Coordinates of N, CA, C and O in Angstrom, one line a residue:
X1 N 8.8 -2.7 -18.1 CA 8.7 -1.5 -17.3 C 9.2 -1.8 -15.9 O 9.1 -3.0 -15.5
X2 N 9.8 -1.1 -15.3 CA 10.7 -1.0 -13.9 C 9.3 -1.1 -13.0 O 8.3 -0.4 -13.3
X3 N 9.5 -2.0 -11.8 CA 8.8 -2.2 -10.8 C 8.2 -0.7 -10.1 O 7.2 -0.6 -9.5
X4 N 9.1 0.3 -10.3 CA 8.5 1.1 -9.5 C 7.8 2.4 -10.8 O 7.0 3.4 -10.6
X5 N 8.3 1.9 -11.8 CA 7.5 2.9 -12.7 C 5.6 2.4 -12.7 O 4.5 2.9 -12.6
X6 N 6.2 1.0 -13.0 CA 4.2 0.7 -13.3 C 3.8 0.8 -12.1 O 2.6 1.1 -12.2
X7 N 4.0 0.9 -11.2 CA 3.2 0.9 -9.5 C 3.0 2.3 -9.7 O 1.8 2.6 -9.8
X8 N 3.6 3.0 -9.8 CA 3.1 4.6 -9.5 C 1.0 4.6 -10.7 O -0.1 5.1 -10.5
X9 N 1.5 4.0 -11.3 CA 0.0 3.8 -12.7 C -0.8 2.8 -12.0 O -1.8 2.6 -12.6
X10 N -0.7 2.1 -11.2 CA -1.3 0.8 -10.9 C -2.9 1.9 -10.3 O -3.7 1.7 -11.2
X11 N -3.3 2.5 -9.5 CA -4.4 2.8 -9.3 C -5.7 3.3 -9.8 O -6.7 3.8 -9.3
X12 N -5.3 3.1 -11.0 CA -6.1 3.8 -12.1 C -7.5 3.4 -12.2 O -8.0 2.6 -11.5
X13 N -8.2 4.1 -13.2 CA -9.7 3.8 -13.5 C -9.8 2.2 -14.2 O -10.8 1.9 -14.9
X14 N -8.9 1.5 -14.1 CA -9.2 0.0 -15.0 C -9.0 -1.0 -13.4 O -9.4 -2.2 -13.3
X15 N -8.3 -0.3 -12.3 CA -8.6 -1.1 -11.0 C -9.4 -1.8 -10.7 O -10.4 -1.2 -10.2
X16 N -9.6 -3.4 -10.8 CA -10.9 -4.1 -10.5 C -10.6 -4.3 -8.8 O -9.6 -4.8 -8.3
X17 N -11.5 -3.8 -8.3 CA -11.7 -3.7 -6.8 C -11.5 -5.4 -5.7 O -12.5 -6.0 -5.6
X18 N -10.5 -5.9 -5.2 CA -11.2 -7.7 -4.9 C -11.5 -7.0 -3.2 O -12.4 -7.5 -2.7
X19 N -10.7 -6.1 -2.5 CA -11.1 -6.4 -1.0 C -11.1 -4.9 -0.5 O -11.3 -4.3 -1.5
X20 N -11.0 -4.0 0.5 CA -11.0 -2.4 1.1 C -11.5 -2.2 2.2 O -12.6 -2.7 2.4
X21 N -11.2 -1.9 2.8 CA -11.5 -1.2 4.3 C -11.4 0.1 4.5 O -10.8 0.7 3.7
X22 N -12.0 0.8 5.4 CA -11.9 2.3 5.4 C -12.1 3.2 4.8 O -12.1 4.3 5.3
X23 N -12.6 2.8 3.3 CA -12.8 3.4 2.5 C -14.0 3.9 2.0 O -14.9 3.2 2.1
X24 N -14.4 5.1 1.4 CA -15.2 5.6 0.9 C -15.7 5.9 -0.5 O -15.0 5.6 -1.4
X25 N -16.7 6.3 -0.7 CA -16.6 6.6 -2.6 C -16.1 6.9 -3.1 O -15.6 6.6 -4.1
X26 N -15.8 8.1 -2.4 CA -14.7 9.2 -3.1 C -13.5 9.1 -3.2 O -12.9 9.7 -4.1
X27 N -12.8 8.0 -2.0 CA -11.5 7.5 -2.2 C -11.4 6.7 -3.1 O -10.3 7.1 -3.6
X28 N -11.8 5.9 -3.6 CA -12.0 5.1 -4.7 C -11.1 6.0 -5.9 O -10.0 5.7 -6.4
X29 N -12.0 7.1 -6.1 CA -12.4 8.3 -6.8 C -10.1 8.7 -6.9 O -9.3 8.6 -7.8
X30 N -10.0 9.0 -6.0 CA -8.9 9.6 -5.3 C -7.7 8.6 -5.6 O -6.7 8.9 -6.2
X31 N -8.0 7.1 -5.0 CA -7.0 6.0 -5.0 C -7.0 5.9 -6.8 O -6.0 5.3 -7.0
X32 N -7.4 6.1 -7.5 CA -8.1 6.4 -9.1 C -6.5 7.2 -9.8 O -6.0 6.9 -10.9
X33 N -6.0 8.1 -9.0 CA -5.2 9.2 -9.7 C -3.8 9.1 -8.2 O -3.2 10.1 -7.8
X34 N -3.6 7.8 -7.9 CA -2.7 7.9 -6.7 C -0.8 8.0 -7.5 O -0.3 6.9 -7.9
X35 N -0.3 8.8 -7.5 CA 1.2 8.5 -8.1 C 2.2 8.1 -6.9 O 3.3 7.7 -7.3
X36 N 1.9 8.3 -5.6 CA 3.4 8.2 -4.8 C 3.4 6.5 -4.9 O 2.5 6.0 -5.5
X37 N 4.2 6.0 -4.4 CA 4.6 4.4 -4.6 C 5.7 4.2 -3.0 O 6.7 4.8 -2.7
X38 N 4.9 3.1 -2.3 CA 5.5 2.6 -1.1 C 7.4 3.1 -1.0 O 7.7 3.8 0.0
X39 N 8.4 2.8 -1.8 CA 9.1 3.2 -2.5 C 9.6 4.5 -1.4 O 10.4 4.5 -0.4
X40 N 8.9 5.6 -2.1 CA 9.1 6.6 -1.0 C 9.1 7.2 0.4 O 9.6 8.2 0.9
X41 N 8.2 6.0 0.9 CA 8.4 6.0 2.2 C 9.0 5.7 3.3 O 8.9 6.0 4.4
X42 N 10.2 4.4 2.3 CA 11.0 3.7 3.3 C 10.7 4.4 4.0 O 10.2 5.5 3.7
X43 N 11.2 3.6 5.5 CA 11.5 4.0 6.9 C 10.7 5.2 7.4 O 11.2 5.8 8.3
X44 N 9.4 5.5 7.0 CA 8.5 6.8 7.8 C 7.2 6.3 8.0 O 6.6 5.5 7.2
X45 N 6.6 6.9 9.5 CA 5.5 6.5 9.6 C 4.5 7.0 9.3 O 4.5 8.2 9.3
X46 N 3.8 6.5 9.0 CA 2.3 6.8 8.3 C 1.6 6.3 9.5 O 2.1 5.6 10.4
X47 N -0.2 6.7 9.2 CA -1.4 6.6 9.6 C -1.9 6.0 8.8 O -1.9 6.6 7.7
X48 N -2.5 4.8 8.8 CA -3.6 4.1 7.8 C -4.7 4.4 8.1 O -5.0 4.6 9.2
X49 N -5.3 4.4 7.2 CA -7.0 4.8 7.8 C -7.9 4.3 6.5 O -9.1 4.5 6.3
X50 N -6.8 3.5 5.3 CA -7.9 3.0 4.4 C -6.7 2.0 3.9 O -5.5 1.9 4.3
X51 N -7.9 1.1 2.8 CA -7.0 -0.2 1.9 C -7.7 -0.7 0.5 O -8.5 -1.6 0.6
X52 N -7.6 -0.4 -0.2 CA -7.9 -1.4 -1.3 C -6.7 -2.1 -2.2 O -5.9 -1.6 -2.9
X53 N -7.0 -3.6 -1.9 CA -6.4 -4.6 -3.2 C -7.3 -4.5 -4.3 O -8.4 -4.0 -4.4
X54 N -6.3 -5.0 -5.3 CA -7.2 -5.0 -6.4 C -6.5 -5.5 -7.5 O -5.5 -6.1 -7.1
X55 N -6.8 -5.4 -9.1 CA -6.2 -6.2 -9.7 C -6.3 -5.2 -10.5 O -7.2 -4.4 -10.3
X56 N -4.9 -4.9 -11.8 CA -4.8 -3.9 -12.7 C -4.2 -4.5 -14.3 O -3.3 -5.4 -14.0
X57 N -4.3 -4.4 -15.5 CA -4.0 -5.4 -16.4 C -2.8 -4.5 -16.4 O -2.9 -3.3 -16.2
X58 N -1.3 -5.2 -16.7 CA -0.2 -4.3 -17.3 C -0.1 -3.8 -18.5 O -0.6 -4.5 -19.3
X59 N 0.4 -2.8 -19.0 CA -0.3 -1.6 -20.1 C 0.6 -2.3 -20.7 O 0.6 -1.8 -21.8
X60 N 1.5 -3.1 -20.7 CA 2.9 -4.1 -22.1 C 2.2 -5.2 -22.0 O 2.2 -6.0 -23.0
X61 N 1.7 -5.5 -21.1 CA 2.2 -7.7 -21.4 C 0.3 -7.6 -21.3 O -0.2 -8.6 -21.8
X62 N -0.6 -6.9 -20.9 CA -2.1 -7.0 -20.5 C -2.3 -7.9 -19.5 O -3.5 -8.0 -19.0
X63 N -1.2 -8.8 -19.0 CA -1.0 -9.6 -17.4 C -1.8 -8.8 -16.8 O -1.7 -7.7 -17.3
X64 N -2.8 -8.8 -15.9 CA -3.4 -9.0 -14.6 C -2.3 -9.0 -13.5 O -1.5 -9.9 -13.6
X65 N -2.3 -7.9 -12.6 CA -1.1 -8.0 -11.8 C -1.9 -7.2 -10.3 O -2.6 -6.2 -10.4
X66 N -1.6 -7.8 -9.4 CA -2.5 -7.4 -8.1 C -1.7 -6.1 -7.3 O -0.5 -6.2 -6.9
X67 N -2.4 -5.1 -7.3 CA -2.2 -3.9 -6.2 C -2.5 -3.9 -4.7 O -3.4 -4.5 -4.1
X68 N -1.7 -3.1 -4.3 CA -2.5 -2.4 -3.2 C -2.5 -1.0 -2.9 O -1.6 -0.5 -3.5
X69 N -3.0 -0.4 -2.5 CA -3.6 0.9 -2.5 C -3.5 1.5 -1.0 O -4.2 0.7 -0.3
X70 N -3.0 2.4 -0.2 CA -2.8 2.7 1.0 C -3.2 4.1 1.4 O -2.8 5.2 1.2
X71 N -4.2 3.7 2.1 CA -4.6 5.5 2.6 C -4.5 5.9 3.6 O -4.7 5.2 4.7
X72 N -3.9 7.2 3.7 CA -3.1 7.6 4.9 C -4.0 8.7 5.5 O -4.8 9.3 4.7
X73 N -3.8 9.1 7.0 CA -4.6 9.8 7.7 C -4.4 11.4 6.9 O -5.1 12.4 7.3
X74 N -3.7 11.5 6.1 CA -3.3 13.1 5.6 C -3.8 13.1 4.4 O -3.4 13.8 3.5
X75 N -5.1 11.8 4.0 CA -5.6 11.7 2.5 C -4.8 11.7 1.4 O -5.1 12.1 0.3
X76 N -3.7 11.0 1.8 CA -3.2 10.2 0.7 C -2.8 9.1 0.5 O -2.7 8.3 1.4
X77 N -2.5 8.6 -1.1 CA -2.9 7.4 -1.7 C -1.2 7.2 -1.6 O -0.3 8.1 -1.7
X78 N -1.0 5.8 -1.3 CA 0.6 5.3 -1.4 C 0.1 3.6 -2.5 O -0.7 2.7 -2.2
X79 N 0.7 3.7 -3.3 CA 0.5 2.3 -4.3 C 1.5 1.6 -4.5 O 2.5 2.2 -4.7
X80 N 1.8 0.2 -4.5 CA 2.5 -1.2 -4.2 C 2.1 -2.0 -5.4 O 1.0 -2.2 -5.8
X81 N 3.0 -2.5 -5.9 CA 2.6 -4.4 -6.4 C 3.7 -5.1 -5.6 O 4.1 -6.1 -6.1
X82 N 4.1 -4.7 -4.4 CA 4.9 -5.5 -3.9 C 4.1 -6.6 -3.6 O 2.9 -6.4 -3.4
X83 N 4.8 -8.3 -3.4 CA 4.1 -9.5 -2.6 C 4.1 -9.1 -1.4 O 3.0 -9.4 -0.9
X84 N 4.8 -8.6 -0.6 CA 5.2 -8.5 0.7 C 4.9 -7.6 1.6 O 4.9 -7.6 2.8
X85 N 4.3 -6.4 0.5 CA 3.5 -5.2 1.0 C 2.1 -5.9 1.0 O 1.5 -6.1 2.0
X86 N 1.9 -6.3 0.1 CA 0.5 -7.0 0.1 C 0.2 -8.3 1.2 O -0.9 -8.6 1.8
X87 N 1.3 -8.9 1.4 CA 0.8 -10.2 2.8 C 1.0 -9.0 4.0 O 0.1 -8.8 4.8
X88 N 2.3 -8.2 3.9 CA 1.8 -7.8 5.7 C 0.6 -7.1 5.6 O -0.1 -7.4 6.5
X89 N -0.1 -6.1 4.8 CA -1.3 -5.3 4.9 C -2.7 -6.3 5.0 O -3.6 -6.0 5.7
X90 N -2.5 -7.4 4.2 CA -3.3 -8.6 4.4 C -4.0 -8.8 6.3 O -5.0 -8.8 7.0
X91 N -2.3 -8.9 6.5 CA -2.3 -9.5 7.9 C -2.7 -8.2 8.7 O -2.9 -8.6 9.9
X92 N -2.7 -7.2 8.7 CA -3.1 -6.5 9.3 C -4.8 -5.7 9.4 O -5.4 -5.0 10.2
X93 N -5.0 -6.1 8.1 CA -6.4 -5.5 7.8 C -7.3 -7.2 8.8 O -8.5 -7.2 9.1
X94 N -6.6 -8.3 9.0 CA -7.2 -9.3 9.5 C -7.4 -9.3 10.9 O -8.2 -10.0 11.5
X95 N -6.1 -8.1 11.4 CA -6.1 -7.9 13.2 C -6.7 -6.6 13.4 O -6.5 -6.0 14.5
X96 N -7.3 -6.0 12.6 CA -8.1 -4.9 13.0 C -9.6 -4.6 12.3 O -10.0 -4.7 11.1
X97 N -10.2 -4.3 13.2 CA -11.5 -3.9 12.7 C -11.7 -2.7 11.8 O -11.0 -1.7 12.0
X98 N -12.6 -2.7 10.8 CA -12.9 -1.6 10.0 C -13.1 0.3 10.6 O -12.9 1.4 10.1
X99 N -13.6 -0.1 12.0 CA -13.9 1.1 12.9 C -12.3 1.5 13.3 O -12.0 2.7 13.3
X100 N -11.3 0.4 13.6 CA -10.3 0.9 14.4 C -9.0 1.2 12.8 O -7.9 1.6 13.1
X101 N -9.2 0.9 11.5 CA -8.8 1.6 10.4 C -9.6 3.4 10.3 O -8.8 4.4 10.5
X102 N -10.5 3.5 10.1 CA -11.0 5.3 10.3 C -10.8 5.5 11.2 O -11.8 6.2 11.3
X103 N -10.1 5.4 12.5 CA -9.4 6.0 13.9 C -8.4 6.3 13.3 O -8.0 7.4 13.4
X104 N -7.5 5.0 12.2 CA -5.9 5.2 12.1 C -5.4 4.3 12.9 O -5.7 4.1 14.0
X105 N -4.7 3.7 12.1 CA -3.5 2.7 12.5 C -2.2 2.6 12.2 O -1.7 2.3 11.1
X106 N -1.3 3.2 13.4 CA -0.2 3.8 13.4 C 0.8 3.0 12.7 O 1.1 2.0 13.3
X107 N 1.5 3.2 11.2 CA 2.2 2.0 10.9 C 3.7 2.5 10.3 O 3.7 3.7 10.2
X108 N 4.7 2.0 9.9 CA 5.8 2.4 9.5 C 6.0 1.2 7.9 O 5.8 0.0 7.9
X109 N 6.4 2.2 6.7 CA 6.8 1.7 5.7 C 8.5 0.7 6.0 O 9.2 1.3 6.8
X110 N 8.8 -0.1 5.6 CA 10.1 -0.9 5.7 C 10.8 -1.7 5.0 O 10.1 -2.5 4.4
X111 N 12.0 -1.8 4.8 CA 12.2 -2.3 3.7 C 13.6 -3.2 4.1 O 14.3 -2.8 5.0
X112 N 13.9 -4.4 3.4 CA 14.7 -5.3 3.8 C 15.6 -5.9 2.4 O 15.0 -6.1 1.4
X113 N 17.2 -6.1 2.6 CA 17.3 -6.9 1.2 C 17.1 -8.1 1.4 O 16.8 -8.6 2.4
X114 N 17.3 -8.6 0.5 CA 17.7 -10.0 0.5 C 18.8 -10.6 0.0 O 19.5 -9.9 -0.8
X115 N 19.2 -12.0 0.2 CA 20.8 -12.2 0.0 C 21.2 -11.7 -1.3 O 22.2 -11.1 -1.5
X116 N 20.3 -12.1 -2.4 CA 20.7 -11.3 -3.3 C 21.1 -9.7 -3.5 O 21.8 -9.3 -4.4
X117 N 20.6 -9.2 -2.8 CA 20.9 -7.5 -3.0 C 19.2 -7.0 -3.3 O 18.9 -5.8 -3.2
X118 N 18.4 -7.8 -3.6 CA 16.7 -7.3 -3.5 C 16.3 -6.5 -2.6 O 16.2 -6.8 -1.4
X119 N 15.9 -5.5 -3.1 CA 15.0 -4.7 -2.0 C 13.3 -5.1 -1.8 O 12.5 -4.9 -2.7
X120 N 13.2 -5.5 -0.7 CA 11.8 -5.7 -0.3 C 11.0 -4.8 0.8 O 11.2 -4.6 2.0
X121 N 9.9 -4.3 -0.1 CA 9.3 -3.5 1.1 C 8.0 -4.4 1.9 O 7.4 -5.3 1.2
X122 N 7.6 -4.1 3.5 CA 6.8 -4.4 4.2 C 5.9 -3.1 4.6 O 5.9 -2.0 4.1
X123 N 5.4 -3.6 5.4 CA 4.3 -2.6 6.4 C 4.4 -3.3 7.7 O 3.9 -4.4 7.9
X124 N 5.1 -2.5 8.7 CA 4.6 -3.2 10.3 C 3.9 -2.4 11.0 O 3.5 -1.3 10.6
X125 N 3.8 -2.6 11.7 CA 3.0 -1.8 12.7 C 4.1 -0.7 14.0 O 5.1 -1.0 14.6
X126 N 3.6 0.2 14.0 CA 4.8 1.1 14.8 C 4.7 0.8 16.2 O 3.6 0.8 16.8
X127 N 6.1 0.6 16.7 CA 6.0 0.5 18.0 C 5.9 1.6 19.1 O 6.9 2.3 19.0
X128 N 5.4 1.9 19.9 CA 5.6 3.3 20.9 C 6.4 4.0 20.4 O 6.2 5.0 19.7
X129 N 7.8 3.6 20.9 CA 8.7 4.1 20.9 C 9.0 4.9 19.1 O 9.5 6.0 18.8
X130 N 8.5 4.1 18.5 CA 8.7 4.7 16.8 C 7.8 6.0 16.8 O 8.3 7.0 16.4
X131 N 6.7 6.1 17.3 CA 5.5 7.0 16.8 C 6.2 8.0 17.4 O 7.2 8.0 18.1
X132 N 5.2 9.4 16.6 CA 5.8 10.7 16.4 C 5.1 11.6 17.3 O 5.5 12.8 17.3

């Protein structure tokens, strides 16, 4: 299956929960039925205001394959098995406190190739000048 087909399914009810911030029961509930996928965001900023990693078995191989889960200030679910979505969100849920995630944390989706022609997506944080 294509990287971006299984991600859109990665949030489902078999999500074993490992880390989350911001988050509530009901999101859980919500991140449960999430279809959009990092993917569609290139280049636009979003508000974070939630996170859960987590781990999901793949529906072909039953591999264990780690997600992440992104909740945006407009209550929606954005889903990743990117590595790279997953270290920068890492590193940012580590420079911010849980209080200053349900404020919102202004951030921009991004995406980079690599010499091969790979597309890789990140998460940075938006600069002044980016916000809307």
């Amino acid at each position: 299956m294509r990287e971006r087909d299984w991600s859109s399914d990665v949030c489902s009810s078999d999500l074993k929960i490992l880390e989350s911030v911001g988050m509530e029961k009901r999101d859980f509930v919500k991140a449960g039925v999430a279809t959009s996928t990092v993917q569609e965001f290139d280049g636009e900023n979003i508000t974070l205001t939630g996170v859960v990693i987590g781990e999901k078995p793949d529906t072909e191989t039953g591999e264990s394959r780690e997600v992440v889960c992104l909740k945006t200030s407009e209550d929606e679910f954005i889903s990743s098995i990117s590595a790279t979505v997953k270290e920068s969100i890492v590193t940012i849920m580590e420079a911010f406190t849980p209080d200053e995630f349900v404020a919102g944390i202004p951030v921009i989706v991004k995406s980079r190739n690599s010499k091969a022609g790979r597309k890789f997506f990140y998460i940075d944080l938006q600069r002044s000048e980016e916000r809307r």
